[in-house]
């Protein structure tokens, strides 16, 4: 059985060596959600030494399509590091990642703290703490995972694969977010679309899950935190250079390019 610190260091080495993602296995001691998130916490701490402090969180696998794709039946959380937050118009170099994917999401920004002492939180309480909503693209790196053998605990330990976030301009008003349409284009042609309701019925539902998850594990959402609430469509893995455009109706647009 490995210690959590040893597993965190192992993840650092595997990322540096471009090792293919693989299940950790119960023999390592990662046998439940608590142990998986403890490895994640220590792994994020190691990454933060070089990549800066956290800027917020990502929530993954919040739609039926994404859960089916990953053979998982629950959301997962990860940390977004400040140095990996990018602006609209960014050019992503695929060579910087082992196997880069793009996820098209609703991003939110907290305007006030949600102290864990106030948990459990309702969706209404969480909504009152939000001061901005934006179109967001999460950059993930699955390290060429075999999805047939993917299991939640190893995914969580590996910081739920977050490798960055591209944020659009924040809007301070939003209505019927569950009806917002997210349209993704590649080189001017629509390739997929999804809706705010595809994320557990409304993007604030996974956000509420995250607030309560953090409270249960000793953390809390704080003013200024940015949260990616989950992909409206299945992850897209660019196979060559291209220009992506993501429009979230009523909220904003992101444009980014991928180079190989």
PDB file of C-alpha atoms in Angstrom:
ATOM      1  CA  UNK A   1       0.000   0.000   0.000  1.00  0.00           C
ATOM      2  CA  UNK A   2       1.336   3.419  -0.986  1.00  0.00           C
ATOM      3  CA  UNK A   3       1.033   6.608   1.021  1.00  0.00           C
ATOM      4  CA  UNK A   4      -0.962   9.495  -0.390  1.00  0.00           C
ATOM      5  CA  UNK A   5       2.218  11.568  -0.730  1.00  0.00           C
ATOM      6  CA  UNK A   6       3.904   8.758  -2.663  1.00  0.00           C
ATOM      7  CA  UNK A   7       0.951   8.538  -5.041  1.00  0.00           C
ATOM      8  CA  UNK A   8       0.993  12.306  -5.561  1.00  0.00           C
ATOM      9  CA  UNK A   9       4.684  12.168  -6.432  1.00  0.00           C
ATOM     10  CA  UNK A  10       3.988   9.223  -8.732  1.00  0.00           C
ATOM     11  CA  UNK A  11       1.421  11.301 -10.612  1.00  0.00           C
ATOM     12  CA  UNK A  12       3.966  14.085 -11.014  1.00  0.00           C
ATOM     13  CA  UNK A  13       6.488  11.642 -12.463  1.00  0.00           C
ATOM     14  CA  UNK A  14       3.964  10.029 -14.780  1.00  0.00           C
ATOM     15  CA  UNK A  15       2.859  13.364 -16.206  1.00  0.00           C
ATOM     16  CA  UNK A  16       6.483  14.390 -16.756  1.00  0.00           C
ATOM     17  CA  UNK A  17       7.222  11.086 -18.505  1.00  0.00           C
ATOM     18  CA  UNK A  18       3.991  11.090 -20.578  1.00  0.00           C
ATOM     19  CA  UNK A  19       2.975   7.800 -19.009  1.00  0.00           C
ATOM     20  CA  UNK A  20      -0.399   6.538 -20.219  1.00  0.00           C
ATOM     21  CA  UNK A  21      -3.203   7.000 -17.709  1.00  0.00           C
ATOM     22  CA  UNK A  22      -4.017   3.806 -15.808  1.00  0.00           C
ATOM     23  CA  UNK A  23      -6.180   2.796 -12.858  1.00  0.00           C
ATOM     24  CA  UNK A  24      -4.325   2.998  -9.568  1.00  0.00           C
ATOM     25  CA  UNK A  25      -5.991  -0.093  -8.160  1.00  0.00           C
ATOM     26  CA  UNK A  26      -7.212  -0.718  -4.606  1.00  0.00           C
ATOM     27  CA  UNK A  27      -3.849  -2.179  -3.617  1.00  0.00           C
ATOM     28  CA  UNK A  28      -2.446   1.382  -3.644  1.00  0.00           C
ATOM     29  CA  UNK A  29      -4.838   2.408  -0.879  1.00  0.00           C
ATOM     30  CA  UNK A  30      -7.123   4.451  -3.154  1.00  0.00           C
ATOM     31  CA  UNK A  31     -10.243   2.498  -2.319  1.00  0.00           C
ATOM     32  CA  UNK A  32     -12.924   5.131  -1.788  1.00  0.00           C
ATOM     33  CA  UNK A  33     -13.814   8.741  -2.609  1.00  0.00           C
ATOM     34  CA  UNK A  34     -12.141  10.118   0.510  1.00  0.00           C
ATOM     35  CA  UNK A  35      -8.768   8.562  -0.337  1.00  0.00           C
ATOM     36  CA  UNK A  36      -9.013   9.609  -3.997  1.00  0.00           C
ATOM     37  CA  UNK A  37      -9.618  13.247  -3.064  1.00  0.00           C
ATOM     38  CA  UNK A  38      -6.824  13.117  -0.494  1.00  0.00           C
ATOM     39  CA  UNK A  39      -4.376  12.054  -3.213  1.00  0.00           C
ATOM     40  CA  UNK A  40      -5.753  14.828  -5.412  1.00  0.00           C
ATOM     41  CA  UNK A  41      -5.223  17.402  -2.652  1.00  0.00           C
ATOM     42  CA  UNK A  42      -1.571  16.432  -2.268  1.00  0.00           C
ATOM     43  CA  UNK A  43      -1.033  16.234  -6.025  1.00  0.00           C
ATOM     44  CA  UNK A  44      -2.487  19.723  -6.481  1.00  0.00           C
ATOM     45  CA  UNK A  45      -0.216  20.983  -3.710  1.00  0.00           C
ATOM     46  CA  UNK A  46       2.826  19.662  -5.581  1.00  0.00           C
ATOM     47  CA  UNK A  47       1.667  21.198  -8.858  1.00  0.00           C
ATOM     48  CA  UNK A  48       1.010  24.527  -7.145  1.00  0.00           C
ATOM     49  CA  UNK A  49       4.688  24.828  -6.269  1.00  0.00           C
ATOM     50  CA  UNK A  50       5.404  25.378  -9.965  1.00  0.00           C
ATOM     51  CA  UNK A  51       2.033  26.355 -11.446  1.00  0.00           C
ATOM     52  CA  UNK A  52       0.708  28.788  -8.850  1.00  0.00           C
ATOM     53  CA  UNK A  53      -2.198  28.927  -6.478  1.00  0.00           C
ATOM     54  CA  UNK A  54      -5.669  27.606  -7.311  1.00  0.00           C
ATOM     55  CA  UNK A  55      -8.078  29.921  -9.118  1.00  0.00           C
ATOM     56  CA  UNK A  56     -11.137  27.742  -8.617  1.00  0.00           C
ATOM     57  CA  UNK A  57     -12.566  24.368  -9.513  1.00  0.00           C
ATOM     58  CA  UNK A  58     -13.850  22.177 -12.287  1.00  0.00           C
ATOM     59  CA  UNK A  59     -16.796  19.833 -12.059  1.00  0.00           C
ATOM     60  CA  UNK A  60     -16.750  16.942 -14.463  1.00  0.00           C
ATOM     61  CA  UNK A  61     -19.154  14.293 -15.681  1.00  0.00           C
ATOM     62  CA  UNK A  62     -22.267  16.340 -15.007  1.00  0.00           C
ATOM     63  CA  UNK A  63     -24.262  15.266 -18.049  1.00  0.00           C
ATOM     64  CA  UNK A  64     -25.705  11.887 -18.950  1.00  0.00           C
ATOM     65  CA  UNK A  65     -23.694  11.948 -22.188  1.00  0.00           C
ATOM     66  CA  UNK A  66     -20.404  12.572 -20.364  1.00  0.00           C
ATOM     67  CA  UNK A  67     -21.111   9.968 -17.687  1.00  0.00           C
ATOM     68  CA  UNK A  68     -21.931   7.408 -20.352  1.00  0.00           C
ATOM     69  CA  UNK A  69     -18.748   8.300 -22.226  1.00  0.00           C
ATOM     70  CA  UNK A  70     -16.661   7.710 -19.076  1.00  0.00           C
ATOM     71  CA  UNK A  71     -18.679   4.826 -17.621  1.00  0.00           C
ATOM     72  CA  UNK A  72     -19.254   6.762 -14.383  1.00  0.00           C
ATOM     73  CA  UNK A  73     -22.492   7.627 -12.583  1.00  0.00           C
ATOM     74  CA  UNK A  74     -21.494  10.669 -10.496  1.00  0.00           C
ATOM     75  CA  UNK A  75     -19.854  14.074 -10.868  1.00  0.00           C
ATOM     76  CA  UNK A  76     -16.184  14.559 -10.045  1.00  0.00           C
ATOM     77  CA  UNK A  77     -14.316  17.662  -8.900  1.00  0.00           C
ATOM     78  CA  UNK A  78     -10.852  19.038  -9.557  1.00  0.00           C
ATOM     79  CA  UNK A  79      -8.821  22.197  -9.012  1.00  0.00           C
ATOM     80  CA  UNK A  80      -8.001  24.832 -11.652  1.00  0.00           C
ATOM     81  CA  UNK A  81      -4.613  26.477 -11.118  1.00  0.00           C
ATOM     82  CA  UNK A  82      -4.288  30.220 -11.731  1.00  0.00           C
ATOM     83  CA  UNK A  83      -1.413  29.893 -14.198  1.00  0.00           C
ATOM     84  CA  UNK A  84      -3.576  27.645 -16.379  1.00  0.00           C
ATOM     85  CA  UNK A  85      -6.415  30.139 -16.804  1.00  0.00           C
ATOM     86  CA  UNK A  86      -6.329  31.533 -20.353  1.00  0.00           C
ATOM     87  CA  UNK A  87      -8.103  34.316 -22.212  1.00  0.00           C
ATOM     88  CA  UNK A  88     -10.387  34.300 -25.209  1.00  0.00           C
ATOM     89  CA  UNK A  89      -8.410  33.971 -28.451  1.00  0.00           C
ATOM     90  CA  UNK A  90      -5.685  31.748 -27.039  1.00  0.00           C
ATOM     91  CA  UNK A  91      -3.681  29.458 -29.317  1.00  0.00           C
ATOM     92  CA  UNK A  92      -3.276  26.039 -27.719  1.00  0.00           C
ATOM     93  CA  UNK A  93      -0.231  23.979 -28.599  1.00  0.00           C
ATOM     94  CA  UNK A  94      -1.255  20.329 -28.694  1.00  0.00           C
ATOM     95  CA  UNK A  95       2.362  19.306 -28.135  1.00  0.00           C
ATOM     96  CA  UNK A  96       2.173  20.672 -24.583  1.00  0.00           C
ATOM     97  CA  UNK A  97      -0.329  17.972 -23.658  1.00  0.00           C
ATOM     98  CA  UNK A  98      -0.221  14.189 -23.796  1.00  0.00           C
ATOM     99  CA  UNK A  99      -3.736  13.930 -25.272  1.00  0.00           C
ATOM    100  CA  UNK A 100      -5.660  17.183 -25.195  1.00  0.00           C
ATOM    101  CA  UNK A 101      -9.433  17.421 -25.040  1.00  0.00           C
ATOM    102  CA  UNK A 102     -11.784  20.407 -25.053  1.00  0.00           C
ATOM    103  CA  UNK A 103     -14.981  20.654 -23.020  1.00  0.00           C
ATOM    104  CA  UNK A 104     -17.535  23.407 -23.615  1.00  0.00           C
ATOM    105  CA  UNK A 105     -19.138  24.686 -20.450  1.00  0.00           C
ATOM    106  CA  UNK A 106     -20.864  27.335 -18.397  1.00  0.00           C
ATOM    107  CA  UNK A 107     -18.400  29.081 -16.091  1.00  0.00           C
ATOM    108  CA  UNK A 108     -19.399  30.952 -12.933  1.00  0.00           C
ATOM    109  CA  UNK A 109     -17.594  33.341 -10.610  1.00  0.00           C
ATOM    110  CA  UNK A 110     -18.342  33.624  -6.895  1.00  0.00           C
ATOM    111  CA  UNK A 111     -18.992  37.093  -5.532  1.00  0.00           C
ATOM    112  CA  UNK A 112     -19.108  36.028  -1.873  1.00  0.00           C
ATOM    113  CA  UNK A 113     -17.916  33.207   0.327  1.00  0.00           C
ATOM    114  CA  UNK A 114     -19.938  30.089   0.999  1.00  0.00           C
ATOM    115  CA  UNK A 115     -18.497  29.112   4.405  1.00  0.00           C
ATOM    116  CA  UNK A 116     -18.631  25.425   5.163  1.00  0.00           C
ATOM    117  CA  UNK A 117     -20.268  26.210   8.480  1.00  0.00           C
ATOM    118  CA  UNK A 118     -23.363  27.271   6.536  1.00  0.00           C
ATOM    119  CA  UNK A 119     -23.710  23.917   4.749  1.00  0.00           C
ATOM    120  CA  UNK A 120     -25.708  22.161   3.529  1.00  0.00           C
ATOM    121  CA  UNK A 121     -26.355  24.639   0.739  1.00  0.00           C
ATOM    122  CA  UNK A 122     -29.411  24.919  -1.447  1.00  0.00           C
ATOM    123  CA  UNK A 123     -29.349  25.870  -5.099  1.00  0.00           C
ATOM    124  CA  UNK A 124     -31.002  29.172  -4.203  1.00  0.00           C
ATOM    125  CA  UNK A 125     -28.327  30.050  -1.639  1.00  0.00           C
ATOM    126  CA  UNK A 126     -25.549  29.191  -4.060  1.00  0.00           C
ATOM    127  CA  UNK A 127     -27.159  31.241  -6.848  1.00  0.00           C
ATOM    128  CA  UNK A 128     -27.190  34.289  -4.574  1.00  0.00           C
ATOM    129  CA  UNK A 129     -23.401  34.047  -4.219  1.00  0.00           C
ATOM    130  CA  UNK A 130     -22.704  34.196  -7.967  1.00  0.00           C
ATOM    131  CA  UNK A 131     -21.688  37.521  -9.483  1.00  0.00           C
ATOM    132  CA  UNK A 132     -20.816  36.436 -13.029  1.00  0.00           C
ATOM    133  CA  UNK A 133     -21.444  33.788 -15.668  1.00  0.00           C
ATOM    134  CA  UNK A 134     -19.353  33.167 -18.765  1.00  0.00           C
ATOM    135  CA  UNK A 135     -18.755  30.830 -21.657  1.00  0.00           C
ATOM    136  CA  UNK A 136     -15.850  28.582 -20.690  1.00  0.00           C
ATOM    137  CA  UNK A 137     -13.766  25.892 -22.334  1.00  0.00           C
ATOM    138  CA  UNK A 138     -11.973  23.416 -20.115  1.00  0.00           C
ATOM    139  CA  UNK A 139      -8.744  21.922 -21.399  1.00  0.00           C
ATOM    140  CA  UNK A 140      -8.351  18.340 -20.223  1.00  0.00           C
ATOM    141  CA  UNK A 141      -5.548  15.850 -20.652  1.00  0.00           C
ATOM    142  CA  UNK A 142      -6.621  12.210 -20.411  1.00  0.00           C
ATOM    143  CA  UNK A 143      -3.119  10.849 -21.111  1.00  0.00           C
ATOM    144  CA  UNK A 144      -4.573   8.504 -23.753  1.00  0.00           C
ATOM    145  CA  UNK A 145      -6.756   6.737 -21.210  1.00  0.00           C
ATOM    146  CA  UNK A 146      -8.519   3.505 -22.075  1.00  0.00           C
ATOM    147  CA  UNK A 147     -12.136   4.444 -21.372  1.00  0.00           C
ATOM    148  CA  UNK A 148     -13.128   0.793 -21.134  1.00  0.00           C
ATOM    149  CA  UNK A 149     -11.158   0.523 -17.892  1.00  0.00           C
ATOM    150  CA  UNK A 150     -11.724   4.045 -16.578  1.00  0.00           C
ATOM    151  CA  UNK A 151     -12.885   4.279 -12.978  1.00  0.00           C
ATOM    152  CA  UNK A 152     -13.786   7.332 -10.939  1.00  0.00           C
ATOM    153  CA  UNK A 153     -11.248   7.058  -8.121  1.00  0.00           C
ATOM    154  CA  UNK A 154      -8.150   7.197 -10.317  1.00  0.00           C
ATOM    155  CA  UNK A 155      -9.668   9.990 -12.394  1.00  0.00           C
ATOM    156  CA  UNK A 156     -10.327  12.023  -9.240  1.00  0.00           C
ATOM    157  CA  UNK A 157      -6.824  11.411  -7.878  1.00  0.00           C
ATOM    158  CA  UNK A 158      -5.400  12.752 -11.151  1.00  0.00           C
ATOM    159  CA  UNK A 159      -7.180  16.077 -10.503  1.00  0.00           C
ATOM    160  CA  UNK A 160     -10.045  14.982 -12.737  1.00  0.00           C
ATOM    161  CA  UNK A 161      -7.731  15.598 -15.711  1.00  0.00           C
ATOM    162  CA  UNK A 162      -7.898  19.390 -15.581  1.00  0.00           C
ATOM    163  CA  UNK A 163      -5.168  21.001 -17.653  1.00  0.00           C
ATOM    164  CA  UNK A 164      -6.517  24.534 -17.914  1.00  0.00           C
ATOM    165  CA  UNK A 165      -9.469  26.776 -18.642  1.00  0.00           C
ATOM    166  CA  UNK A 166     -10.290  29.374 -21.279  1.00  0.00           C
ATOM    167  CA  UNK A 167     -12.714  31.983 -19.979  1.00  0.00           C
ATOM    168  CA  UNK A 168     -14.876  34.401 -21.900  1.00  0.00           C
ATOM    169  CA  UNK A 169     -16.095  37.746 -20.592  1.00  0.00           C
ATOM    170  CA  UNK A 170     -18.315  37.483 -17.529  1.00  0.00           C
ATOM    171  CA  UNK A 171     -21.925  38.541 -17.806  1.00  0.00           C
ATOM    172  CA  UNK A 172     -23.576  39.933 -14.680  1.00  0.00           C
ATOM    173  CA  UNK A 173     -27.079  39.005 -15.803  1.00  0.00           C
ATOM    174  CA  UNK A 174     -28.541  35.733 -16.973  1.00  0.00           C
ATOM    175  CA  UNK A 175     -32.032  34.353 -17.449  1.00  0.00           C
ATOM    176  CA  UNK A 176     -33.209  30.794 -18.037  1.00  0.00           C
ATOM    177  CA  UNK A 177     -29.678  29.459 -18.005  1.00  0.00           C
ATOM    178  CA  UNK A 178     -31.056  25.949 -18.355  1.00  0.00           C
ATOM    179  CA  UNK A 179     -32.319  26.945 -21.819  1.00  0.00           C
ATOM    180  CA  UNK A 180     -29.020  28.504 -22.961  1.00  0.00           C
ATOM    181  CA  UNK A 181     -27.709  26.854 -26.108  1.00  0.00           C
ATOM    182  CA  UNK A 182     -24.024  26.078 -26.488  1.00  0.00           C
ATOM    183  CA  UNK A 183     -22.973  25.772 -30.128  1.00  0.00           C
ATOM    184  CA  UNK A 184     -19.501  24.543 -31.052  1.00  0.00           C
ATOM    185  CA  UNK A 185     -18.002  25.230 -34.467  1.00  0.00           C
ATOM    186  CA  UNK A 186     -14.765  23.936 -35.956  1.00  0.00           C
ATOM    187  CA  UNK A 187     -13.363  25.896 -38.891  1.00  0.00           C
ATOM    188  CA  UNK A 188     -16.740  27.562 -39.378  1.00  0.00           C
ATOM    189  CA  UNK A 189     -18.847  24.392 -39.342  1.00  0.00           C
ATOM    190  CA  UNK A 190     -21.089  23.400 -36.451  1.00  0.00           C
ATOM    191  CA  UNK A 191     -19.927  20.118 -34.922  1.00  0.00           C
ATOM    192  CA  UNK A 192     -22.194  19.815 -31.869  1.00  0.00           C
ATOM    193  CA  UNK A 193     -24.507  21.648 -29.524  1.00  0.00           C
ATOM    194  CA  UNK A 194     -25.854  21.270 -26.031  1.00  0.00           C
ATOM    195  CA  UNK A 195     -27.986  23.104 -23.510  1.00  0.00           C
ATOM    196  CA  UNK A 196     -27.671  24.358 -19.961  1.00  0.00           C
ATOM    197  CA  UNK A 197     -30.211  21.759 -18.886  1.00  0.00           C
ATOM    198  CA  UNK A 198     -27.861  18.995 -20.035  1.00  0.00           C
ATOM    199  CA  UNK A 199     -25.764  19.658 -16.939  1.00  0.00           C
ATOM    200  CA  UNK A 200     -27.891  17.939 -14.288  1.00  0.00           C
ATOM    201  CA  UNK A 201     -30.864  20.059 -15.332  1.00  0.00           C
ATOM    202  CA  UNK A 202     -29.176  23.427 -14.642  1.00  0.00           C
ATOM    203  CA  UNK A 203     -25.522  24.499 -14.215  1.00  0.00           C
ATOM    204  CA  UNK A 204     -26.226  25.657 -10.657  1.00  0.00           C
ATOM    205  CA  UNK A 205     -27.128  22.089  -9.649  1.00  0.00           C
ATOM    206  CA  UNK A 206     -23.537  20.765  -9.986  1.00  0.00           C
ATOM    207  CA  UNK A 207     -22.300  24.014  -8.454  1.00  0.00           C
ATOM    208  CA  UNK A 208     -24.448  23.290  -5.395  1.00  0.00           C
ATOM    209  CA  UNK A 209     -23.068  19.743  -5.334  1.00  0.00           C
ATOM    210  CA  UNK A 210     -19.533  21.189  -5.340  1.00  0.00           C
ATOM    211  CA  UNK A 211     -20.268  23.645  -2.526  1.00  0.00           C
ATOM    212  CA  UNK A 212     -21.545  20.811  -0.353  1.00  0.00           C
ATOM    213  CA  UNK A 213     -18.761  18.441  -1.409  1.00  0.00           C
ATOM    214  CA  UNK A 214     -16.127  20.997  -0.376  1.00  0.00           C
ATOM    215  CA  UNK A 215     -17.882  21.657   2.917  1.00  0.00           C
ATOM    216  CA  UNK A 216     -17.903  17.940   3.672  1.00  0.00           C
ATOM    217  CA  UNK A 217     -14.182  17.620   2.916  1.00  0.00           C
ATOM    218  CA  UNK A 218     -12.948  20.670   4.843  1.00  0.00           C
ATOM    219  CA  UNK A 219     -12.955  23.257   2.048  1.00  0.00           C
ATOM    220  CA  UNK A 220     -15.217  26.040   0.848  1.00  0.00           C
ATOM    221  CA  UNK A 221     -16.044  28.143  -2.168  1.00  0.00           C
ATOM    222  CA  UNK A 222     -14.656  31.665  -1.772  1.00  0.00           C
ATOM    223  CA  UNK A 223     -15.308  35.030  -3.378  1.00  0.00           C
ATOM    224  CA  UNK A 224     -13.373  35.216  -6.642  1.00  0.00           C
ATOM    225  CA  UNK A 225     -13.363  31.466  -7.248  1.00  0.00           C
ATOM    226  CA  UNK A 226     -14.162  30.455 -10.810  1.00  0.00           C
ATOM    227  CA  UNK A 227     -15.994  27.172 -11.323  1.00  0.00           C
ATOM    228  CA  UNK A 228     -16.445  25.212 -14.543  1.00  0.00           C
ATOM    229  CA  UNK A 229     -19.806  23.488 -14.159  1.00  0.00           C
ATOM    230  CA  UNK A 230     -19.456  20.656 -16.667  1.00  0.00           C
ATOM    231  CA  UNK A 231     -19.446  20.037 -20.391  1.00  0.00           C
ATOM    232  CA  UNK A 232     -22.652  20.478 -22.365  1.00  0.00           C
ATOM    233  CA  UNK A 233     -21.402  18.032 -25.000  1.00  0.00           C
ATOM    234  CA  UNK A 234     -18.951  15.098 -25.029  1.00  0.00           C
ATOM    235  CA  UNK A 235     -15.279  16.016 -24.971  1.00  0.00           C
ATOM    236  CA  UNK A 236     -13.737  16.906 -28.329  1.00  0.00           C
ATOM    237  CA  UNK A 237     -10.195  15.685 -28.973  1.00  0.00           C
ATOM    238  CA  UNK A 238      -8.602  17.739 -31.768  1.00  0.00           C
ATOM    239  CA  UNK A 239      -6.917  15.536 -34.356  1.00  0.00           C
ATOM    240  CA  UNK A 240      -5.292  18.368 -36.261  1.00  0.00           C
ATOM    241  CA  UNK A 241      -4.957  22.149 -36.336  1.00  0.00           C
ATOM    242  CA  UNK A 242      -8.173  24.085 -36.303  1.00  0.00           C
ATOM    243  CA  UNK A 243     -10.168  27.085 -35.103  1.00  0.00           C
ATOM    244  CA  UNK A 244     -12.920  26.501 -32.563  1.00  0.00           C
ATOM    245  CA  UNK A 245     -15.767  28.852 -31.787  1.00  0.00           C
ATOM    246  CA  UNK A 246     -18.085  28.297 -28.842  1.00  0.00           C
ATOM    247  CA  UNK A 247     -21.167  30.453 -28.431  1.00  0.00           C
ATOM    248  CA  UNK A 248     -23.245  30.275 -25.267  1.00  0.00           C
ATOM    249  CA  UNK A 249     -26.482  32.037 -26.110  1.00  0.00           C
ATOM    250  CA  UNK A 250     -27.209  35.124 -24.054  1.00  0.00           C
ATOM    251  CA  UNK A 251     -23.845  34.906 -22.305  1.00  0.00           C
ATOM    252  CA  UNK A 252     -20.891  35.150 -24.671  1.00  0.00           C
ATOM    253  CA  UNK A 253     -18.510  33.575 -27.148  1.00  0.00           C
ATOM    254  CA  UNK A 254     -15.054  32.005 -27.008  1.00  0.00           C
ATOM    255  CA  UNK A 255     -12.710  31.573 -29.940  1.00  0.00           C
ATOM    256  CA  UNK A 256      -9.535  29.538 -29.702  1.00  0.00           C
ATOM    257  CA  UNK A 257      -7.135  27.796 -32.056  1.00  0.00           C
ATOM    258  CA  UNK A 258      -5.258  24.531 -31.770  1.00  0.00           C
ATOM    259  CA  UNK A 259      -1.867  24.040 -33.374  1.00  0.00           C
ATOM    260  CA  UNK A 260       0.017  20.771 -33.832  1.00  0.00           C
TER     261      UNK A 260
END
